[in-house]
Tab-separated table of C-alpha atoms in Angstrom:
chain	number	residue	atom	x	y	z
A	1	UNK	CA	-73.312	34.869	-58.301
A	2	UNK	CA	-71.957	31.811	-60.038
A	3	UNK	CA	-68.559	33.425	-60.492
A	4	UNK	CA	-68.385	34.452	-56.825
A	5	UNK	CA	-69.388	30.958	-55.708
A	6	UNK	CA	-66.749	29.362	-57.898
A	7	UNK	CA	-64.059	31.742	-56.678
A	8	UNK	CA	-64.860	31.079	-53.017
A	9	UNK	CA	-64.760	27.346	-53.567
A	10	UNK	CA	-61.439	27.614	-55.370
A	11	UNK	CA	-59.803	29.473	-52.452
A	12	UNK	CA	-61.016	26.876	-49.972
A	13	UNK	CA	-59.729	24.038	-52.112
A	14	UNK	CA	-56.322	25.703	-52.533
A	15	UNK	CA	-55.962	26.165	-48.760
A	16	UNK	CA	-56.839	22.534	-48.102
A	17	UNK	CA	-54.328	21.405	-50.718
A	18	UNK	CA	-51.583	23.533	-49.178
A	19	UNK	CA	-52.337	22.188	-45.700
A	20	UNK	CA	-52.345	18.651	-46.993
A	21	UNK	CA	-49.125	19.294	-48.874
A	22	UNK	CA	-47.378	20.535	-45.715
A	23	UNK	CA	-48.578	17.527	-43.777
A	24	UNK	CA	-47.362	15.176	-46.483
A	25	UNK	CA	-43.961	16.870	-46.534
A	26	UNK	CA	-43.737	16.624	-42.743
A	27	UNK	CA	-44.469	12.911	-42.636
A	28	UNK	CA	-42.924	11.983	-45.966
A	29	UNK	CA	-40.518	9.119	-45.491
A	30	UNK	CA	-41.934	8.032	-42.090
A	31	UNK	CA	-43.436	4.849	-43.484
A	32	UNK	CA	-42.257	1.686	-45.071
A	33	UNK	CA	-39.204	-0.452	-44.266
A	34	UNK	CA	-36.816	2.461	-44.884
A	35	UNK	CA	-37.442	3.977	-41.449
A	36	UNK	CA	-35.847	0.882	-39.883
A	37	UNK	CA	-32.902	0.621	-42.270
A	38	UNK	CA	-31.910	4.277	-42.098
A	39	UNK	CA	-29.891	5.682	-39.226
A	40	UNK	CA	-28.142	2.435	-38.258
A	41	UNK	CA	-24.934	4.355	-37.511
A	42	UNK	CA	-26.835	6.866	-35.344
A	43	UNK	CA	-28.515	4.029	-33.459
A	44	UNK	CA	-25.183	2.284	-32.888
A	45	UNK	CA	-23.609	5.510	-31.617
A	46	UNK	CA	-26.533	6.116	-29.256
A	47	UNK	CA	-26.185	2.582	-27.872
A	48	UNK	CA	-22.442	3.129	-27.436
A	49	UNK	CA	-23.091	6.225	-25.316
A	50	UNK	CA	-25.782	4.321	-23.412
A	51	UNK	CA	-23.276	1.584	-22.644
A	52	UNK	CA	-20.699	4.132	-21.468
A	53	UNK	CA	-23.284	5.538	-19.051
A	54	UNK	CA	-24.700	2.288	-17.774
A	55	UNK	CA	-21.376	0.438	-17.510
A	56	UNK	CA	-18.930	3.272	-16.824
A	57	UNK	CA	-17.398	1.298	-13.967
A	58	UNK	CA	-16.330	-1.340	-16.484
A	59	UNK	CA	-14.252	1.105	-18.536
A	60	UNK	CA	-10.685	0.188	-17.524
A	61	UNK	CA	-8.325	2.518	-15.730
A	62	UNK	CA	-5.274	0.592	-16.845
A	63	UNK	CA	-4.602	2.907	-19.785
A	64	UNK	CA	-4.411	6.574	-18.855
A	65	UNK	CA	-7.086	6.248	-16.142
A	66	UNK	CA	-9.660	6.436	-18.917
A	67	UNK	CA	-12.436	5.194	-16.645
A	68	UNK	CA	-11.903	7.937	-14.084
A	69	UNK	CA	-11.686	10.566	-16.815
A	70	UNK	CA	-15.039	9.410	-18.209
A	71	UNK	CA	-16.609	9.388	-14.740
A	72	UNK	CA	-15.427	12.939	-14.029
A	73	UNK	CA	-17.582	14.328	-16.829
A	74	UNK	CA	-20.232	11.574	-16.958
A	75	UNK	CA	-23.340	13.823	-16.718
A	76	UNK	CA	-22.256	15.671	-19.862
A	77	UNK	CA	-22.975	12.586	-21.972
A	78	UNK	CA	-26.572	13.740	-21.743
A	79	UNK	CA	-25.755	16.427	-24.324
A	80	UNK	CA	-25.818	13.691	-26.960
A	81	UNK	CA	-29.584	13.264	-26.437
A	82	UNK	CA	-30.749	16.490	-28.182
A	83	UNK	CA	-27.997	16.247	-30.799
A	84	UNK	CA	-28.920	12.694	-31.738
A	85	UNK	CA	-32.615	13.547	-31.637
A	86	UNK	CA	-32.158	16.195	-34.324
A	87	UNK	CA	-30.057	13.810	-36.409
A	88	UNK	CA	-32.599	10.987	-36.057
A	89	UNK	CA	-35.467	13.254	-37.119
A	90	UNK	CA	-33.543	14.508	-40.133
A	91	UNK	CA	-32.738	10.943	-41.141
A	92	UNK	CA	-36.334	9.866	-40.434
A	93	UNK	CA	-34.996	6.831	-38.616
A	94	UNK	CA	-37.245	4.911	-36.225
A	95	UNK	CA	-34.283	2.710	-35.300
A	96	UNK	CA	-32.236	5.702	-34.157
A	97	UNK	CA	-35.182	7.090	-32.172
A	98	UNK	CA	-35.624	3.833	-30.272
A	99	UNK	CA	-31.906	3.693	-29.446
A	100	UNK	CA	-32.060	7.336	-28.384
A	101	UNK	CA	-34.996	6.582	-26.073
A	102	UNK	CA	-32.839	3.986	-24.328
A	103	UNK	CA	-30.041	6.552	-23.906
A	104	UNK	CA	-32.429	9.148	-22.485
A	105	UNK	CA	-33.929	6.616	-20.061
A	106	UNK	CA	-30.524	5.583	-18.687
A	107	UNK	CA	-29.358	9.193	-18.310
A	108	UNK	CA	-32.561	10.195	-16.507
A	109	UNK	CA	-32.283	7.197	-14.208
A	110	UNK	CA	-28.752	8.233	-13.240
A	111	UNK	CA	-29.004	12.017	-13.164
A	112	UNK	CA	-32.645	12.986	-13.472
A	113	UNK	CA	-32.893	13.459	-9.725
A	114	UNK	CA	-30.287	16.224	-9.899
A	115	UNK	CA	-32.154	18.283	-12.481
A	116	UNK	CA	-34.704	19.712	-10.027
A	117	UNK	CA	-34.197	21.219	-6.593
A	118	UNK	CA	-34.481	19.126	-3.449
A	119	UNK	CA	-33.437	21.631	-0.800
A	120	UNK	CA	-35.566	21.657	2.336
A	121	UNK	CA	-35.568	24.033	5.278
A	122	UNK	CA	-32.420	24.990	7.152
A	123	UNK	CA	-30.959	22.318	9.396
A	124	UNK	CA	-29.086	22.393	12.695
A	125	UNK	CA	-25.649	23.034	11.194
A	126	UNK	CA	-24.597	24.867	8.032
A	127	UNK	CA	-21.150	24.195	6.608
A	128	UNK	CA	-19.198	25.628	3.690
A	129	UNK	CA	-16.031	24.754	1.807
A	130	UNK	CA	-13.934	26.737	-0.644
A	131	UNK	CA	-10.671	26.206	-2.470
A	132	UNK	CA	-9.636	29.850	-2.344
A	133	UNK	CA	-6.828	29.439	-4.919
A	134	UNK	CA	-3.248	30.249	-3.962
A	135	UNK	CA	-3.168	32.944	-6.668
A	136	UNK	CA	-6.372	34.645	-5.520
A	137	UNK	CA	-5.922	38.404	-5.897
A	138	UNK	CA	-8.850	39.268	-3.601
A	139	UNK	CA	-8.679	37.212	-0.394
A	140	UNK	CA	-10.620	39.845	1.555
A	141	UNK	CA	-13.538	39.764	-0.890
A	142	UNK	CA	-13.403	35.973	-1.020
A	143	UNK	CA	-13.645	35.768	2.765
A	144	UNK	CA	-16.603	38.174	2.750
A	145	UNK	CA	-18.447	35.972	0.251
A	146	UNK	CA	-17.906	32.944	2.462
A	147	UNK	CA	-19.186	34.797	5.539
A	148	UNK	CA	-22.317	35.748	3.587
A	149	UNK	CA	-23.172	32.059	3.304
A	150	UNK	CA	-24.212	32.098	6.962
A	151	UNK	CA	-22.233	28.911	7.569
A	152	UNK	CA	-21.481	27.828	11.115
A	153	UNK	CA	-18.344	25.996	10.012
A	154	UNK	CA	-16.111	27.003	7.090
A	155	UNK	CA	-13.280	25.041	5.490
A	156	UNK	CA	-10.694	26.716	3.270
A	157	UNK	CA	-8.160	24.988	1.065
A	158	UNK	CA	-5.040	26.187	-0.756
A	159	UNK	CA	-4.147	28.761	1.885
A	160	UNK	CA	-0.836	30.546	1.488
A	161	UNK	CA	1.356	32.194	4.090
A	162	UNK	CA	0.882	35.582	2.421
A	163	UNK	CA	-2.931	35.439	2.315
A	164	UNK	CA	-3.526	33.673	5.653
A	165	UNK	CA	-3.417	36.856	7.821
A	166	UNK	CA	-6.081	38.411	5.587
A	167	UNK	CA	-8.373	35.402	5.955
A	168	UNK	CA	-7.833	35.304	9.704
A	169	UNK	CA	-8.739	38.952	10.060
A	170	UNK	CA	-11.731	38.825	7.690
A	171	UNK	CA	-13.203	35.690	9.249
A	172	UNK	CA	-12.257	36.363	12.854
A	173	UNK	CA	-15.216	38.629	13.576
A	174	UNK	CA	-17.721	35.900	12.692
A	175	UNK	CA	-15.842	32.753	13.635
A	176	UNK	CA	-14.364	32.744	17.118
A	177	UNK	CA	-12.556	29.434	16.754
A	178	UNK	CA	-10.205	28.349	14.008
A	179	UNK	CA	-7.241	26.157	13.210
A	180	UNK	CA	-4.915	26.000	10.221
A	181	UNK	CA	-2.879	22.917	9.443
A	182	UNK	CA	-0.547	23.290	6.480
A	183	UNK	CA	-2.545	24.698	3.559
A	184	UNK	CA	-6.026	23.865	4.908
A	185	UNK	CA	-8.001	25.526	7.673
A	186	UNK	CA	-11.296	25.366	9.548
A	187	UNK	CA	-13.236	28.265	11.090
A	188	UNK	CA	-16.138	27.661	13.467
A	189	UNK	CA	-18.734	29.578	15.468
A	190	UNK	CA	-18.692	26.693	17.944
A	191	UNK	CA	-15.737	25.508	20.044
A	192	UNK	CA	-13.103	23.413	18.277
A	193	UNK	CA	-10.939	20.795	19.912
A	194	UNK	CA	-8.800	17.803	19.067
A	195	UNK	CA	-7.656	19.426	15.823
A	196	UNK	CA	-4.805	17.552	14.184
A	197	UNK	CA	-3.304	16.946	10.744
A	198	UNK	CA	-4.412	13.935	8.738
A	199	UNK	CA	-1.679	12.112	6.843
A	200	UNK	CA	-2.807	11.648	3.228
A	201	UNK	CA	0.629	10.438	2.080
A	202	UNK	CA	1.910	13.621	0.454
A	203	UNK	CA	4.837	14.564	2.673
A	204	UNK	CA	3.193	17.832	3.714
A	205	UNK	CA	-0.120	18.726	5.345
A	206	UNK	CA	-3.213	19.144	3.172
A	207	UNK	CA	-5.824	17.592	5.450
A	208	UNK	CA	-7.004	17.995	9.033
A	209	UNK	CA	-9.513	16.610	11.478
A	210	UNK	CA	-11.227	18.468	14.329
A	211	UNK	CA	-14.193	18.162	16.677
A	212	UNK	CA	-16.864	20.867	16.547
A	213	UNK	CA	-18.854	21.102	19.775
A	214	UNK	CA	-22.322	22.032	18.549
A	215	UNK	CA	-25.359	22.529	20.827
A	216	UNK	CA	-26.623	19.162	19.572
A	217	UNK	CA	-23.463	17.186	20.160
A	218	UNK	CA	-19.941	16.734	18.847
A	219	UNK	CA	-19.303	16.506	15.115
A	220	UNK	CA	-16.048	15.314	13.558
A	221	UNK	CA	-15.079	17.666	10.735
A	222	UNK	CA	-12.504	16.674	8.145
A	223	UNK	CA	-10.996	19.169	5.724
A	224	UNK	CA	-9.002	17.803	2.796
A	225	UNK	CA	-7.359	18.948	-0.403
A	226	UNK	CA	-6.397	15.933	-2.480
A	227	UNK	CA	-3.662	16.228	-5.128
A	228	UNK	CA	-4.537	17.677	-8.496
A	229	UNK	CA	-5.086	15.574	-11.599
A	230	UNK	CA	-3.994	16.366	-15.129
A	231	UNK	CA	-5.050	15.284	-18.605
A	232	UNK	CA	-1.973	14.711	-20.777
A	233	UNK	CA	-1.822	13.430	-24.340
A	234	UNK	CA	1.143	11.201	-23.557
A	235	UNK	CA	-0.050	9.942	-20.175
A	236	UNK	CA	-3.843	10.242	-20.123
A	237	UNK	CA	-5.545	11.126	-16.848
A	238	UNK	CA	-2.696	11.311	-14.338
A	239	UNK	CA	-4.327	10.696	-10.978
A	240	UNK	CA	-2.080	8.202	-9.200
A	241	UNK	CA	-1.061	10.515	-6.363
A	242	UNK	CA	-4.639	11.639	-5.816
A	243	UNK	CA	-5.849	8.039	-5.703
A	244	UNK	CA	-3.291	7.158	-3.017
A	245	UNK	CA	-4.330	10.164	-0.947
A	246	UNK	CA	-8.002	9.223	-1.314
A	247	UNK	CA	-7.246	5.784	0.095
A	248	UNK	CA	-5.399	7.313	3.068
A	249	UNK	CA	-8.238	9.776	3.720
A	250	UNK	CA	-10.757	6.957	3.525
A	251	UNK	CA	-8.816	4.965	6.101
A	252	UNK	CA	-8.727	7.947	8.461
A	253	UNK	CA	-12.484	8.500	8.197
A	254	UNK	CA	-13.183	4.781	8.602
A	255	UNK	CA	-11.331	4.895	11.923
A	256	UNK	CA	-13.260	7.917	13.217
A	257	UNK	CA	-14.743	7.286	16.662
A	258	UNK	CA	-17.516	9.908	16.502
A	259	UNK	CA	-20.800	8.944	14.895
A	260	UNK	CA	-21.426	12.306	13.218
A	261	UNK	CA	-18.870	13.097	10.510
A	262	UNK	CA	-18.650	15.883	7.914
A	263	UNK	CA	-16.029	15.992	5.152
A	264	UNK	CA	-15.309	19.313	3.439
A	265	UNK	CA	-12.807	19.948	0.720
A	266	UNK	CA	-11.432	19.857	-2.775
A	267	UNK	CA	-11.136	16.163	-3.643
A	268	UNK	CA	-10.210	16.761	-7.286
A	269	UNK	CA	-12.752	14.143	-8.279
A	270	UNK	CA	-16.484	13.588	-8.570
A	271	UNK	CA	-18.783	11.232	-6.716
A	272	UNK	CA	-18.874	9.026	-9.820
A	273	UNK	CA	-15.095	8.580	-9.910
A	274	UNK	CA	-14.355	5.032	-8.742
A	275	UNK	CA	-10.924	6.089	-7.480
A	276	UNK	CA	-12.594	8.065	-4.687
A	277	UNK	CA	-14.503	4.973	-3.535
A	278	UNK	CA	-12.445	4.670	-0.291
A	279	UNK	CA	-14.192	7.904	0.730
A	280	UNK	CA	-17.471	7.932	-1.193
A	281	UNK	CA	-18.393	4.360	-0.257
A	282	UNK	CA	-18.781	5.308	3.388
A	283	UNK	CA	-20.283	8.809	3.074
A	284	UNK	CA	-23.207	10.605	1.429
A	285	UNK	CA	-22.958	13.606	-0.848
A	286	UNK	CA	-25.110	16.470	0.424
A	287	UNK	CA	-25.590	17.582	-3.182
A	288	UNK	CA	-26.819	14.193	-4.284
A	289	UNK	CA	-29.157	13.891	-1.296
A	290	UNK	CA	-30.567	17.405	-1.065
A	291	UNK	CA	-28.929	19.677	-3.628
A	292	UNK	CA	-30.263	22.097	-6.196
A	293	UNK	CA	-29.060	20.936	-9.623
A	294	UNK	CA	-25.688	19.376	-10.320
A	295	UNK	CA	-23.760	21.811	-8.148
A	296	UNK	CA	-20.727	21.940	-10.449
A	297	UNK	CA	-17.877	23.832	-8.794
A	298	UNK	CA	-15.004	23.949	-11.303
A	299	UNK	CA	-13.860	25.878	-13.234
A	300	UNK	CA	-15.628	28.908	-11.791
A	301	UNK	CA	-15.986	30.641	-15.163
A	302	UNK	CA	-17.851	27.700	-16.712
A	303	UNK	CA	-18.385	24.959	-14.126
A	304	UNK	CA	-18.168	21.486	-15.673
A	305	UNK	CA	-17.599	19.162	-12.714
A	306	UNK	CA	-18.213	18.991	-8.990
A	307	UNK	CA	-14.709	18.235	-7.748
A	308	UNK	CA	-15.282	20.090	-4.468
A	309	UNK	CA	-17.361	18.027	-2.072
A	310	UNK	CA	-19.399	18.108	1.106
A	311	UNK	CA	-20.031	14.586	2.409
A	312	UNK	CA	-21.608	13.374	5.612
A	313	UNK	CA	-22.070	10.299	7.760
A	314	UNK	CA	-24.466	10.002	10.692
A	315	UNK	CA	-26.260	13.275	9.894
A	316	UNK	CA	-29.109	14.109	7.497
A	317	UNK	CA	-28.568	16.584	4.619
A	318	UNK	CA	-31.467	18.993	4.125
A	319	UNK	CA	-29.972	21.488	1.629
A	320	UNK	CA	-26.877	21.882	-0.534
A	321	UNK	CA	-25.905	24.607	-2.991
A	322	UNK	CA	-23.150	26.394	-4.898
A	323	UNK	CA	-22.354	29.981	-3.959
A	324	UNK	CA	-21.446	32.933	-6.216
A	325	UNK	CA	-17.982	33.120	-7.718
A	326	UNK	CA	-15.113	34.743	-5.834
A	327	UNK	CA	-11.551	35.516	-6.876
A	328	UNK	CA	-10.859	31.772	-7.015
A	329	UNK	CA	-11.065	29.353	-9.930
A	330	UNK	CA	-13.430	27.219	-7.790
A	331	UNK	CA	-16.936	28.042	-6.613
A	332	UNK	CA	-17.608	27.835	-2.863
A	333	UNK	CA	-20.131	25.239	-1.713
A	334	UNK	CA	-22.450	25.129	1.266
A	335	UNK	CA	-24.789	22.617	2.859
A	336	UNK	CA	-27.171	22.424	5.793
A	337	UNK	CA	-27.634	19.248	7.827
A	338	UNK	CA	-29.748	17.978	10.682
A	339	UNK	CA	-27.813	16.456	13.560
């Protein structure tokens, strides 16, 4: 009896010691002044990223358009949060954790609203836009995907002379009215009038404006494809031509006489990019107002930025989403608005 009692007590004591040992190992080093001295470099790096987020508009564009390049991929700075969290825990640094909390708070304040879905019920008008890619090998399938969106108005960019007949035929059964100006086009279930090119200072037509006569009133629809940007080691973020076109497009929209305005297109820039301010300052992003997630549209294989946009003025966005990939290197986008 005595031996059994002693053995049972010994097992219980050993288990308690092991549990206590694990706890001590887990919290070892999380006391004393060392937790504040360690991880100073991690804390400084976290504060640097926080500053880049909070004051991105202060990063100059004078050298290689660095500010615009940062703003194009700004949401991705949030990836530093889990990485720095692991590093701070390994270093057992309270200083790094506090700096990381500041970074997480700023990121959530800027982009937390995009993490969840905000889409409401369907509105009065559904629109879609798609850069179909001049090298698209499947224009028929691409057009079918766009039709499946159920959009009342569709904008296509980067149309070529070879593919245009295919798009006209594939879309013609659903959209009775359409107009193509240069390399951009608009298809509508409702009557179109006053369609004309918009000069965005390129020397050829990559933007148009038309009036869609909906049952709830006229809506001015703009379709635009701003010049591409490039990242070069010797020149940085080359966006000068795009920036000039954005200013011209902004001037055209500012002079629009109709109250209800919708802009569809590939702007080769995000809503955070200050160089698109001539446009973004006077319009709302449907994705930002009512979208599901970030709505990244490019590149289609692994979307990293929303450079295709649907923006509105004088109407209320109720839903905005990205559609499945087509034969293009961009994803198509759609949005529903109340007039």
